[in-house]
Tab-separated table of N, CA and C and ligand atoms in Angstrom:
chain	number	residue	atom	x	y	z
Y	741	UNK	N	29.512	-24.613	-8.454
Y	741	UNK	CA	30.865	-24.059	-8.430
Y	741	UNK	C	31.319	-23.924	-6.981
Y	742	UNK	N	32.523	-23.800	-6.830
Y	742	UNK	CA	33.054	-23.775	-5.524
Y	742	UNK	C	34.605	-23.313	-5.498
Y	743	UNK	N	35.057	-23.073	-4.368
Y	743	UNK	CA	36.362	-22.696	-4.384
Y	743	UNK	C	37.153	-23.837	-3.271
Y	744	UNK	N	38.073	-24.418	-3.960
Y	744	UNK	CA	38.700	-25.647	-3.809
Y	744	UNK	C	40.327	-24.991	-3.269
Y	745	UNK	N	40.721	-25.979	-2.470
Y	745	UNK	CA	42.063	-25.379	-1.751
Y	745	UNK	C	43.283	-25.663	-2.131
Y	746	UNK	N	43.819	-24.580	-2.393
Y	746	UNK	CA	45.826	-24.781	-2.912
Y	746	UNK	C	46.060	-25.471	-2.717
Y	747	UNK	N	46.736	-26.140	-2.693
Y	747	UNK	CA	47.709	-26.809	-2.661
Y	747	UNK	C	49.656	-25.617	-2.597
Y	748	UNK	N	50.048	-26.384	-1.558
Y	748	UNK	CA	50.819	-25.419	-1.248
Y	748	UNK	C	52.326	-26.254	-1.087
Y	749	UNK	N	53.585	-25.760	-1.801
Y	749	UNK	CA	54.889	-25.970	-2.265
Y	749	UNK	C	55.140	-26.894	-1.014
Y	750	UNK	N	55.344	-28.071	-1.305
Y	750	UNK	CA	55.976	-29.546	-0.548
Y	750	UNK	C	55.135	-30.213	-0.597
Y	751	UNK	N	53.484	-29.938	-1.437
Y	751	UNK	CA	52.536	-31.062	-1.319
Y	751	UNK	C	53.173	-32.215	-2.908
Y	752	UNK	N	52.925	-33.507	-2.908
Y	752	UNK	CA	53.681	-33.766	-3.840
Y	752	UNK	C	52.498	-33.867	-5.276
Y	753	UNK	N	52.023	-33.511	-4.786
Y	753	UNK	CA	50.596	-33.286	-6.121
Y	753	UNK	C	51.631	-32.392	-7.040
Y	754	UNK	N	52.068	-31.040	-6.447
Y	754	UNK	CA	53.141	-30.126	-7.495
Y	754	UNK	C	54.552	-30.753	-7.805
Y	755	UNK	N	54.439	-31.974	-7.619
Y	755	UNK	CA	56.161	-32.458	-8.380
Y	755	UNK	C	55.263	-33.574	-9.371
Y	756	UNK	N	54.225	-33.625	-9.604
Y	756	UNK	CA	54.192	-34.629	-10.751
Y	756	UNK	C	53.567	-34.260	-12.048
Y	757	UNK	N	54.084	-35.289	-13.157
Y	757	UNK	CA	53.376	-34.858	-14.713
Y	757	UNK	C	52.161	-35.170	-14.842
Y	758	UNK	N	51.486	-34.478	-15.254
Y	758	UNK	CA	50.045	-34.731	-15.072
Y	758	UNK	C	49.467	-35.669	-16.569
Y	759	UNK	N	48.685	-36.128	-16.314
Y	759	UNK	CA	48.071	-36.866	-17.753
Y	759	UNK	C	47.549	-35.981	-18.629
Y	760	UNK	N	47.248	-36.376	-19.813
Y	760	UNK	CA	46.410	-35.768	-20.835
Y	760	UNK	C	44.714	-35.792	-20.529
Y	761	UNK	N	43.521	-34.747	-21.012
Y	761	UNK	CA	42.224	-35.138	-20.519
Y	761	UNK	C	42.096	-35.842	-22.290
Y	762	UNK	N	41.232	-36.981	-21.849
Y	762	UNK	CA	40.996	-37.316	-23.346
Y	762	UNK	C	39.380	-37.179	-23.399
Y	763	UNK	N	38.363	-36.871	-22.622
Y	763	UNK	CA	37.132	-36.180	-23.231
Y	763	UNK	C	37.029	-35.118	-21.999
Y	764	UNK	N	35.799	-34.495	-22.079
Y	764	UNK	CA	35.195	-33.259	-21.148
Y	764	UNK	C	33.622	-33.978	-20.681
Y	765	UNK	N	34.115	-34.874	-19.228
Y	765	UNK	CA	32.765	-35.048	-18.841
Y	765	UNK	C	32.218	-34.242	-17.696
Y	766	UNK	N	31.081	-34.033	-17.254
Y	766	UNK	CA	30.493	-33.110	-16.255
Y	766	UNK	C	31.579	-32.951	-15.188
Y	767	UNK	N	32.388	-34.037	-14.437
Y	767	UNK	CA	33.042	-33.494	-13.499
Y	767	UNK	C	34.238	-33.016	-13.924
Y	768	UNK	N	35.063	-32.774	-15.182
Y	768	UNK	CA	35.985	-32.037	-16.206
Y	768	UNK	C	35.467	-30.568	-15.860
Y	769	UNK	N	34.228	-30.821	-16.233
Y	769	UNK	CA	33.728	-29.053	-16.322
Y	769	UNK	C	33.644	-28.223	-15.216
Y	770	UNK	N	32.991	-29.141	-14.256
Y	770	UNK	CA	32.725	-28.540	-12.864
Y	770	UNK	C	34.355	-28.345	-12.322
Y	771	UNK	N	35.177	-29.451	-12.758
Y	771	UNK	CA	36.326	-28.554	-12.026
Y	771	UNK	C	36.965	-27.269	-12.932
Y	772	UNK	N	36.903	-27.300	-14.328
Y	772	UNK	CA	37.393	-25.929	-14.369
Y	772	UNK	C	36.855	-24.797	-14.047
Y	773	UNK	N	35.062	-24.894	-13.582
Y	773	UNK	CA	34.602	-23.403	-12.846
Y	773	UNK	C	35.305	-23.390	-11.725
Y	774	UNK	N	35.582	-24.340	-11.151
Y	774	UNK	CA	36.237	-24.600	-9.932
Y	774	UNK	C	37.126	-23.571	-9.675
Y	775	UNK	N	38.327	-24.245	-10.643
Y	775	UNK	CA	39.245	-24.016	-10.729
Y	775	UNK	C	39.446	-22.359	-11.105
Y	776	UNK	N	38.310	-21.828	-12.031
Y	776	UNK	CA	38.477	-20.236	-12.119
Y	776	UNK	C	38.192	-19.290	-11.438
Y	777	UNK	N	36.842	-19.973	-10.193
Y	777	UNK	CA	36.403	-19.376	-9.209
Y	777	UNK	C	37.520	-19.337	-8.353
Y	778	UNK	N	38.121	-20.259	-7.996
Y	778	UNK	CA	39.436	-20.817	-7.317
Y	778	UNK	C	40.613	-19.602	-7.466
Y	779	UNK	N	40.986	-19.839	-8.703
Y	779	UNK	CA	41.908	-18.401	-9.342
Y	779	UNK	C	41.694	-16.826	-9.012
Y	780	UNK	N	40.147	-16.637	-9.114
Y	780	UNK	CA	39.276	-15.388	-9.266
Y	780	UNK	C	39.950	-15.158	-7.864
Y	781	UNK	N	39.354	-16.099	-6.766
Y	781	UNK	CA	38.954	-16.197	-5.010
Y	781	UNK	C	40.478	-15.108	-4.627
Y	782	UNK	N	41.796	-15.903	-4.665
Y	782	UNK	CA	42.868	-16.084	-4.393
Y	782	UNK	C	43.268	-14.648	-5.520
Y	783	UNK	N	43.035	-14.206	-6.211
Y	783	UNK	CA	43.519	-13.313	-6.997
Y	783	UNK	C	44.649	-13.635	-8.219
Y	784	UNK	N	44.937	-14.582	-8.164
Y	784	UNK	CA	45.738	-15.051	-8.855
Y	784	UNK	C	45.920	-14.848	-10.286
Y	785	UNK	N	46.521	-15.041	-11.390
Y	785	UNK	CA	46.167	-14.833	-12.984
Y	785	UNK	C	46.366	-16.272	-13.556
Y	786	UNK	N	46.491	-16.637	-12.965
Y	786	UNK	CA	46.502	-18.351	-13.592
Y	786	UNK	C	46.226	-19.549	-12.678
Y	787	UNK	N	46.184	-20.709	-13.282
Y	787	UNK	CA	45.948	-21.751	-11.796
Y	787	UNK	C	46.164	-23.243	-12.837
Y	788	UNK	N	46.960	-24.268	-12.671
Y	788	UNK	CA	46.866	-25.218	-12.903
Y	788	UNK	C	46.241	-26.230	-11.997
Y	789	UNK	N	45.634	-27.279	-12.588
Y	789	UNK	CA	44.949	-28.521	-12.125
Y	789	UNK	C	45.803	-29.216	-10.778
Y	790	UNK	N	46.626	-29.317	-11.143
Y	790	UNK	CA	47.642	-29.685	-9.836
Y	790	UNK	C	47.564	-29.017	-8.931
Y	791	UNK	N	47.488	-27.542	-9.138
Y	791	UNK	CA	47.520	-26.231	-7.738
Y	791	UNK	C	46.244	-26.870	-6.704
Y	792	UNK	N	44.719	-28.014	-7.465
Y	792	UNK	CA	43.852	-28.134	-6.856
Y	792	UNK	C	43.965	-29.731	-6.267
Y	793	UNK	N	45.053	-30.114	-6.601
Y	793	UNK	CA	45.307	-31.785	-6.393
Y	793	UNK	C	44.640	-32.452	-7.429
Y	794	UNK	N	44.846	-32.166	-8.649
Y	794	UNK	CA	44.118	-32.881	-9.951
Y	794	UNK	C	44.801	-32.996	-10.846
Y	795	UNK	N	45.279	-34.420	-10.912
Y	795	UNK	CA	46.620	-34.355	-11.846
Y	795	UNK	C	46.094	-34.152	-13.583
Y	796	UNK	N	46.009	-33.768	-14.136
Y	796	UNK	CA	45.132	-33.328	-15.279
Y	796	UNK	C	45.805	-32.230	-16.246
Y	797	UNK	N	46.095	-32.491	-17.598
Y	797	UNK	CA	46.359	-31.174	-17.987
Y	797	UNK	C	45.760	-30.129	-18.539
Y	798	UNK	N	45.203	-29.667	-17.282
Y	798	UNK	CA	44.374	-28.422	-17.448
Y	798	UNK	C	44.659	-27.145	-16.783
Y	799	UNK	N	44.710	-25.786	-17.466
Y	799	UNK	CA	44.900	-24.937	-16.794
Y	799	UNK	C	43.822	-23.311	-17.005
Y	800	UNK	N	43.673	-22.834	-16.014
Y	800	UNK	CA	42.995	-21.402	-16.633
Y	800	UNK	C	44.018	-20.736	-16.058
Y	801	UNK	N	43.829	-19.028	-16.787
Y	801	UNK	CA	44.420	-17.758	-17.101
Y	801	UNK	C	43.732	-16.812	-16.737
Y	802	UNK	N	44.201	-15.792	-16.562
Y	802	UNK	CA	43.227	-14.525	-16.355
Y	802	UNK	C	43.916	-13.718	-16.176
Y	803	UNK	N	44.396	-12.843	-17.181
Y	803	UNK	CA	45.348	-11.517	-17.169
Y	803	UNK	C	44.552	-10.408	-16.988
Y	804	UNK	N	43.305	-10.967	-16.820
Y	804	UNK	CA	42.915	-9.317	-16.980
Y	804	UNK	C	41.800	-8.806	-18.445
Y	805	UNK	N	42.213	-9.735	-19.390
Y	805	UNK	CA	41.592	-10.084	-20.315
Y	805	UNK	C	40.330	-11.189	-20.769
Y	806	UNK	N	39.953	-11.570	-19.796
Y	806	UNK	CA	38.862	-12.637	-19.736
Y	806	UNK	C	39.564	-13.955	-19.455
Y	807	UNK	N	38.648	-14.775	-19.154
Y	807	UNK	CA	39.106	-16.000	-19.245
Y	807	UNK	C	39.417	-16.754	-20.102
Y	808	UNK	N	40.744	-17.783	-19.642
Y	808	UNK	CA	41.062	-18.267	-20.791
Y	808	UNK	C	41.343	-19.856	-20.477
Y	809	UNK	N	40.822	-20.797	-21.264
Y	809	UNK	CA	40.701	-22.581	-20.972
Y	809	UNK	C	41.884	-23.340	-21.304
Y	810	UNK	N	42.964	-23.645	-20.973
Y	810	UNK	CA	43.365	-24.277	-22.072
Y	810	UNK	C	43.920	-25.750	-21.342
Y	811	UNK	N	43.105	-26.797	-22.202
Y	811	UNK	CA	43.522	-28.411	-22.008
Y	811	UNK	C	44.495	-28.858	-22.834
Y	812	UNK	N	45.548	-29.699	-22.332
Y	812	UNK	CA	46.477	-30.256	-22.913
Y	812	UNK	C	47.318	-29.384	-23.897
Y	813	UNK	N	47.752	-27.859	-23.035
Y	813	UNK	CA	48.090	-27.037	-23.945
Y	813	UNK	C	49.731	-27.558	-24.540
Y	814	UNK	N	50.314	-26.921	-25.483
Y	814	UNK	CA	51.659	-27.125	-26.029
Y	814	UNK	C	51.726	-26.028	-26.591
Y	815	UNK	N	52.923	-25.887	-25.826
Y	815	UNK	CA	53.878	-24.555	-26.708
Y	815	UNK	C	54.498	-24.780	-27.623
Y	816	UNK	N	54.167	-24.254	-28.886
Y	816	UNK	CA	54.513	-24.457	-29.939
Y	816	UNK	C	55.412	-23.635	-30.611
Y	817	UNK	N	56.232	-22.467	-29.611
Y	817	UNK	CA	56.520	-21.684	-30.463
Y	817	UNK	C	57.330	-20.651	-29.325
Y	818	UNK	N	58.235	-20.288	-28.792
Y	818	UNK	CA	58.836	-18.892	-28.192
Y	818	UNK	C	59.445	-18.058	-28.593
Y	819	UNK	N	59.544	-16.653	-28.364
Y	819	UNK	CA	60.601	-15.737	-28.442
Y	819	UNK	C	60.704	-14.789	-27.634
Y	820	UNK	N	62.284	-13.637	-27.825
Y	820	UNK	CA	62.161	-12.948	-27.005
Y	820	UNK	C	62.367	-13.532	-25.553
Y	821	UNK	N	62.310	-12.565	-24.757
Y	821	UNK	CA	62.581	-12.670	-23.126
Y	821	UNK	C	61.901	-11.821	-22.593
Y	822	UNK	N	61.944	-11.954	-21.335
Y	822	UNK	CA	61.866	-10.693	-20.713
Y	822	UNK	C	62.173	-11.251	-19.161
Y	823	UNK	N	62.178	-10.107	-18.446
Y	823	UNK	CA	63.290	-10.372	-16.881
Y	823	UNK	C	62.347	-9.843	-15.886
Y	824	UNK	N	61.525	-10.460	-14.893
Y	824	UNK	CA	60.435	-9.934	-14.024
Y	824	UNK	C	60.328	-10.842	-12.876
Y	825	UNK	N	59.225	-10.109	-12.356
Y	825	UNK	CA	59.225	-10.630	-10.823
Y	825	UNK	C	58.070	-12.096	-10.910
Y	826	UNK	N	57.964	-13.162	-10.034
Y	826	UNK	CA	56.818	-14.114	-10.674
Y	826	UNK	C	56.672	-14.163	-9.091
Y	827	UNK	N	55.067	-14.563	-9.249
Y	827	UNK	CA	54.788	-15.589	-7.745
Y	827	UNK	C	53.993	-16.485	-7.981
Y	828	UNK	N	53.272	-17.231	-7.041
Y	828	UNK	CA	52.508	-18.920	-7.434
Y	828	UNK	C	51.468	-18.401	-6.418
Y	829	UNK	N	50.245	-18.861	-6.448
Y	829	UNK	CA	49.669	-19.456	-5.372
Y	829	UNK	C	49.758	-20.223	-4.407
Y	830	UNK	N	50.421	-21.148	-5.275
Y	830	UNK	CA	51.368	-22.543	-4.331
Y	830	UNK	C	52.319	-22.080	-3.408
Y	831	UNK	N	53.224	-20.870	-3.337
Y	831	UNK	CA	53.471	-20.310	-2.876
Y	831	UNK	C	53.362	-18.896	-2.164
Y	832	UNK	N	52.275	-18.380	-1.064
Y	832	UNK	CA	51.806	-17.515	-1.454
Y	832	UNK	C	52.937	-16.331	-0.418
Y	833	UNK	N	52.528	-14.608	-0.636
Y	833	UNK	CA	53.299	-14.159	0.198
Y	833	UNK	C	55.202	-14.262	-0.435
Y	834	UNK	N	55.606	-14.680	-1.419
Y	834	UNK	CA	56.543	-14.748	-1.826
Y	834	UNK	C	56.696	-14.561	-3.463
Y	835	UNK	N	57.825	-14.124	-3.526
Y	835	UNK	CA	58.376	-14.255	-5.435
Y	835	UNK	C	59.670	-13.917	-6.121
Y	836	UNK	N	60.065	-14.210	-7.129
Y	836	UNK	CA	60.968	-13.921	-7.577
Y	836	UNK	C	61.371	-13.445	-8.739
Y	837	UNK	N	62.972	-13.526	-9.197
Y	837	UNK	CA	62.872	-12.648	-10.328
Y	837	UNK	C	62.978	-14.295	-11.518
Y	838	UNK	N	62.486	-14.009	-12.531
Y	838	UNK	CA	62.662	-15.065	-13.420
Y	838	UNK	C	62.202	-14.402	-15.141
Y	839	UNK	N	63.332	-15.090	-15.548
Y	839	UNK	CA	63.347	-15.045	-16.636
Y	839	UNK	C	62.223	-15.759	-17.805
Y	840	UNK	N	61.321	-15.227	-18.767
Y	840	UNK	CA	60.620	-16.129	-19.422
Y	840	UNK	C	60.686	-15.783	-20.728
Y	841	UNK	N	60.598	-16.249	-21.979
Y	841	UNK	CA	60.207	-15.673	-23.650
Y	841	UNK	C	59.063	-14.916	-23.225
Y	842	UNK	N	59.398	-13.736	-24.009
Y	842	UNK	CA	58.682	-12.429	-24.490
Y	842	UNK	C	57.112	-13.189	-24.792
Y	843	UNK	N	57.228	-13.943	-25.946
Y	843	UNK	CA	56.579	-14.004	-26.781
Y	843	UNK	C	56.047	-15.652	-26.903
Y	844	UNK	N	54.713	-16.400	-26.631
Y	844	UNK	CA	54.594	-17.441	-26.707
Y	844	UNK	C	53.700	-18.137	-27.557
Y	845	UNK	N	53.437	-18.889	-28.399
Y	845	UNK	CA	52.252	-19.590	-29.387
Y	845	UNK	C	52.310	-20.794	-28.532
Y	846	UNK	N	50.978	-20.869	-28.225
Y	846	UNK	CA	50.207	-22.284	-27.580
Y	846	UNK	C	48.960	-23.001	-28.213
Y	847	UNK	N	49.622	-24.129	-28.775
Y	847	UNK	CA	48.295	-25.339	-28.956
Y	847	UNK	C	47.308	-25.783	-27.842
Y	848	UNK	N	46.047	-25.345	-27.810
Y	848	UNK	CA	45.088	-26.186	-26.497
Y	848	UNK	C	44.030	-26.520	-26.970
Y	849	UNK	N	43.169	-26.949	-26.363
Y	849	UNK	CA	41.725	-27.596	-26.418
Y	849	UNK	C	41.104	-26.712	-25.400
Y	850	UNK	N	39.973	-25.802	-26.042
Y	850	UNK	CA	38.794	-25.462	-24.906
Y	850	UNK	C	38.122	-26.260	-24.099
Y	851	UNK	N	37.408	-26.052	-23.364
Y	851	UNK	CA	36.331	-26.498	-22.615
Y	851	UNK	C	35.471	-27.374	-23.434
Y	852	UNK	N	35.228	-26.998	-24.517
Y	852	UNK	CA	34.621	-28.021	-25.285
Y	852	UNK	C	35.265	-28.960	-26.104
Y	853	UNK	N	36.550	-29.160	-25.540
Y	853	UNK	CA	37.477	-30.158	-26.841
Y	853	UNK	C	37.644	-29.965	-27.798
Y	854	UNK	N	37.660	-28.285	-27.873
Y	854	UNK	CA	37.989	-27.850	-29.613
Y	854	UNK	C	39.311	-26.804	-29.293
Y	855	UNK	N	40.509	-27.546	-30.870
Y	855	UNK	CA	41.933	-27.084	-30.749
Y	855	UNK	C	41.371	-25.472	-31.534
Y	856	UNK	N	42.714	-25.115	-30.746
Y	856	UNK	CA	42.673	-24.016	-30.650
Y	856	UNK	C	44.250	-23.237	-30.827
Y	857	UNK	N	44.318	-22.169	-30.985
Y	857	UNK	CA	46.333	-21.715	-31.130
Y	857	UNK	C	45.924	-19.996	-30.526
Y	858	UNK	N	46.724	-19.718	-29.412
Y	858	UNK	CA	46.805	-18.421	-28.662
Y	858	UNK	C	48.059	-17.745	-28.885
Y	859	UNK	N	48.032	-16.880	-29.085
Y	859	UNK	CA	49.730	-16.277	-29.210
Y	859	UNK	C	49.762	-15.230	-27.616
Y	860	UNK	N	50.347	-15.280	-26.964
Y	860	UNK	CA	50.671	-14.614	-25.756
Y	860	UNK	C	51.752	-13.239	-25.881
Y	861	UNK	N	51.644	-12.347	-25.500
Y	861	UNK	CA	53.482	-11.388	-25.224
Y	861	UNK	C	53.097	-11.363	-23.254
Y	862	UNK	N	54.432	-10.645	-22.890
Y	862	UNK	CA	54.470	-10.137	-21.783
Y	862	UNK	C	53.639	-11.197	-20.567
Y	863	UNK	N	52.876	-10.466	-19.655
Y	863	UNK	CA	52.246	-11.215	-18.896
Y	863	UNK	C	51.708	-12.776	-18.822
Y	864	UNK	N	50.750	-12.763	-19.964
Y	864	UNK	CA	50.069	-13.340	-20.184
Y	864	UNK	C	51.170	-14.894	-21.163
Y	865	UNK	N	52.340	-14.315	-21.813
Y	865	UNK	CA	52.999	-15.048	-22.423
Y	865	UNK	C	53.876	-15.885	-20.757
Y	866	UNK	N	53.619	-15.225	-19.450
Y	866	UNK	CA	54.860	-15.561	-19.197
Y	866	UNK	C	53.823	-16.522	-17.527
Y	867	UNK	N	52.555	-16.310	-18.144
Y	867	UNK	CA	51.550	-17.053	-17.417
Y	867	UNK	C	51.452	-18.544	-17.884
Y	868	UNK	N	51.726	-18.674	-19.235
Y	868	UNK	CA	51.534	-19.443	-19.821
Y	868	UNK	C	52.481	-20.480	-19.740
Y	869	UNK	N	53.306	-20.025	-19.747
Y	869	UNK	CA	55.079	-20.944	-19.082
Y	869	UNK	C	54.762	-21.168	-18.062
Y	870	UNK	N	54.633	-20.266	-16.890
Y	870	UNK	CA	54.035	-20.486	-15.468
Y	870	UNK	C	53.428	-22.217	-15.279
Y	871	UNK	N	52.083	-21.501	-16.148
Y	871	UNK	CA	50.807	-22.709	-15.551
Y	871	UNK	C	51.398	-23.855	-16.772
Y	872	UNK	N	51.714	-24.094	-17.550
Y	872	UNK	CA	52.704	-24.922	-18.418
Y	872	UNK	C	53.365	-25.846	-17.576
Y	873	UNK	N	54.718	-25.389	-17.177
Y	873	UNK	CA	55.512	-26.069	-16.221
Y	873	UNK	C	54.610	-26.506	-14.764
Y	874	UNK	N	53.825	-26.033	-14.330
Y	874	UNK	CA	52.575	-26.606	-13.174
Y	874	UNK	C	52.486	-28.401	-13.869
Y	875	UNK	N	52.059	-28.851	-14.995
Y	875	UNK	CA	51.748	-29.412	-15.609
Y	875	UNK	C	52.418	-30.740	-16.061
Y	876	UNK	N	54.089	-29.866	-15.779
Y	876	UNK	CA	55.232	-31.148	-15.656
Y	876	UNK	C	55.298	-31.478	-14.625
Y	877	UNK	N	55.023	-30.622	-13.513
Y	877	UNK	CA	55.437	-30.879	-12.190
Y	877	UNK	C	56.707	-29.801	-11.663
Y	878	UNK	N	56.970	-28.359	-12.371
Y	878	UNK	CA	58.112	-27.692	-11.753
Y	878	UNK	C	57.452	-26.346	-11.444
Y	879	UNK	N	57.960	-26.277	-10.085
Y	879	UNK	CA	57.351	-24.459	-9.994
Y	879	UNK	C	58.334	-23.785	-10.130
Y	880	UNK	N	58.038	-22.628	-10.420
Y	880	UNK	CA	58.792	-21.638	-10.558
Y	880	UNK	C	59.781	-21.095	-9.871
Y	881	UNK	N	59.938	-21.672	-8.792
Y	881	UNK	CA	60.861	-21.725	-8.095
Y	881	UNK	C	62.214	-22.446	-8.880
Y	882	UNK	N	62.142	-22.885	-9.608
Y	882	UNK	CA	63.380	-23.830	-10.338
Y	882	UNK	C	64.171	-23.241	-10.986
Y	883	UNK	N	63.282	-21.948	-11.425
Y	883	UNK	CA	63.856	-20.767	-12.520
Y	883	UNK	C	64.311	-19.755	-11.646
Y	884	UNK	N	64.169	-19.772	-10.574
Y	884	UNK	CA	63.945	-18.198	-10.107
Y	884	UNK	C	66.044	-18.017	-10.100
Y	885	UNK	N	65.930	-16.359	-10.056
Y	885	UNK	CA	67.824	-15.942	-10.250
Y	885	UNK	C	68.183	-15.167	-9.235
Y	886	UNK	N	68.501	-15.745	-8.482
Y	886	UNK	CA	68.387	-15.254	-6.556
Y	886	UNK	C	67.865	-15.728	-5.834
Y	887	UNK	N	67.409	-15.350	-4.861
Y	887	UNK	CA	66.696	-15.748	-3.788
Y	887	UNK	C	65.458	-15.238	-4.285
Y	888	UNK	N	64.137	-15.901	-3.628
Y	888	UNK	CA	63.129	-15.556	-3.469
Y	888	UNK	C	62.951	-14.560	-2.404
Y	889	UNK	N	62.238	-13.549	-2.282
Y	889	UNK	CA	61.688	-12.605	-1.285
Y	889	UNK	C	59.996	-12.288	-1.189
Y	890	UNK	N	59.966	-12.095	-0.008
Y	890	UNK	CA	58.776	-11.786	0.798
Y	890	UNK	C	58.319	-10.909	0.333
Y	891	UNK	N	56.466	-10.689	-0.393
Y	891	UNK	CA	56.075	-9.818	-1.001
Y	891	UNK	C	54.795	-9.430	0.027
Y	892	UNK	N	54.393	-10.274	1.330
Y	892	UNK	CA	53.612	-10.230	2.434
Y	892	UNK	C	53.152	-8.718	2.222
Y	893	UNK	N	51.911	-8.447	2.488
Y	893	UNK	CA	51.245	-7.167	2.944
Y	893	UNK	C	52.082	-5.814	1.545
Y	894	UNK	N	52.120	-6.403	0.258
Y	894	UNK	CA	52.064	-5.711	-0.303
Y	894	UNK	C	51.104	-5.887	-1.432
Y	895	UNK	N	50.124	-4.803	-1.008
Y	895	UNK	CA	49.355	-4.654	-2.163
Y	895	UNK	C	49.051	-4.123	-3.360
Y	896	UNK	N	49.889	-3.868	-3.895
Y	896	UNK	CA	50.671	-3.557	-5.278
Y	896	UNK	C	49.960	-4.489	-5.932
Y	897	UNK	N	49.017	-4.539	-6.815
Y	897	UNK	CA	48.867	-5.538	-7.889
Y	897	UNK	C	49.519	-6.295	-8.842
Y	898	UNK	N	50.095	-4.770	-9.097
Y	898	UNK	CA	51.251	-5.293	-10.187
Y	898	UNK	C	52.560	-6.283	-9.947
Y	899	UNK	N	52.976	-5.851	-8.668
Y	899	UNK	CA	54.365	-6.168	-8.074
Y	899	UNK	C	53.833	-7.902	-7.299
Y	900	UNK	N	52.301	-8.013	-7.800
Y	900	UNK	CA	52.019	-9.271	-6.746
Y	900	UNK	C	50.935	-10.978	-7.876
Y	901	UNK	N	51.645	-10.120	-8.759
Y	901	UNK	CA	51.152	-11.458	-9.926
Y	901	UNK	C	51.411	-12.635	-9.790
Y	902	UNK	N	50.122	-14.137	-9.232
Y	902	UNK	CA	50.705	-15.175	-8.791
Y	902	UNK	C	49.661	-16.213	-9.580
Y	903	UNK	N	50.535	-16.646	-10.007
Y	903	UNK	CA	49.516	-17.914	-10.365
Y	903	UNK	C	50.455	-19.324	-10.192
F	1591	LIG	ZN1	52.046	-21.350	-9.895
């Protein structure tokens, strides 16, 4: 395992659609410890494959609730809203306000290539859009409703959610 480096907003790894994984071979796996150690390192609650320069659709989660795998996920399902602050890794030191569904149902594949269906609210629903759109190639920046602002040297946990 190892901790592998951002990728950071103007690299063009984050403007593209990433492929589908169609099996899980040893270096599949090794990058998603990677990739969670990666997440863990940086503090982050989420991290897409792209954030590591791996065009791939793979992403992990981490609200707080354990880890969570999901390959070639699809949202299958939104509701609800809600109106909050977001930040990226890709962008770090910054965030904004953005709008996401309350409420999300996602189709994925674990780590072991077995489908799977997550229902998300709040955070974790709005992580999922997050590292989702990573995946087309749009950060969150696309959504944001204002300007972005400087969240530098605040250590607020709450106020500093980035994936
Ligand atoms: Zn991000």
């Amino acid at each position: 395992m190892a901790i592998r480096q951002i990728r950071i907003m103007g690299d063009d790894r984050l403007e593209k659609v990433c492929k589908p994984v169609k099996e899980i071979t040893p270096r599949t796996r090794e990058l998603i410890l990677d990739m969670l150690d990666t997440m863990y390192e940086a503090g982050g609650v989420g991290l897409a494959a792209p954030q590591v320069g791996i065009l791939k659709r793979i992403v992990v989660i981490d609200v707080g609730e354990g880890p969570i795998v999901m390959i070639n996920p699809e949202i299958l399902e939104t509701s609800g809203e809600q109106t909050g602050q977001e930040g990226c890794l890709s962008l770090p030191g910054q965030a904004g306000i953005v709008t996401r569904p309350n409420y999300v149902k996602v189709k994925a594949f674990n780590e072991n290539m077995e489908e799977y269906e997550l229902e998300g609210e709040e955070l974790l629903a709005r992580a999922v859009c997050h590292e989702c759109d990573h995946l087309d190639g749009i950060m969150y920046v696309r959504h944001v409703e204002g300007d972005l602002f400087d969240v530098t040297g605040d250590e607020d946990a709450e106020d500093a959610e980035e994936s």
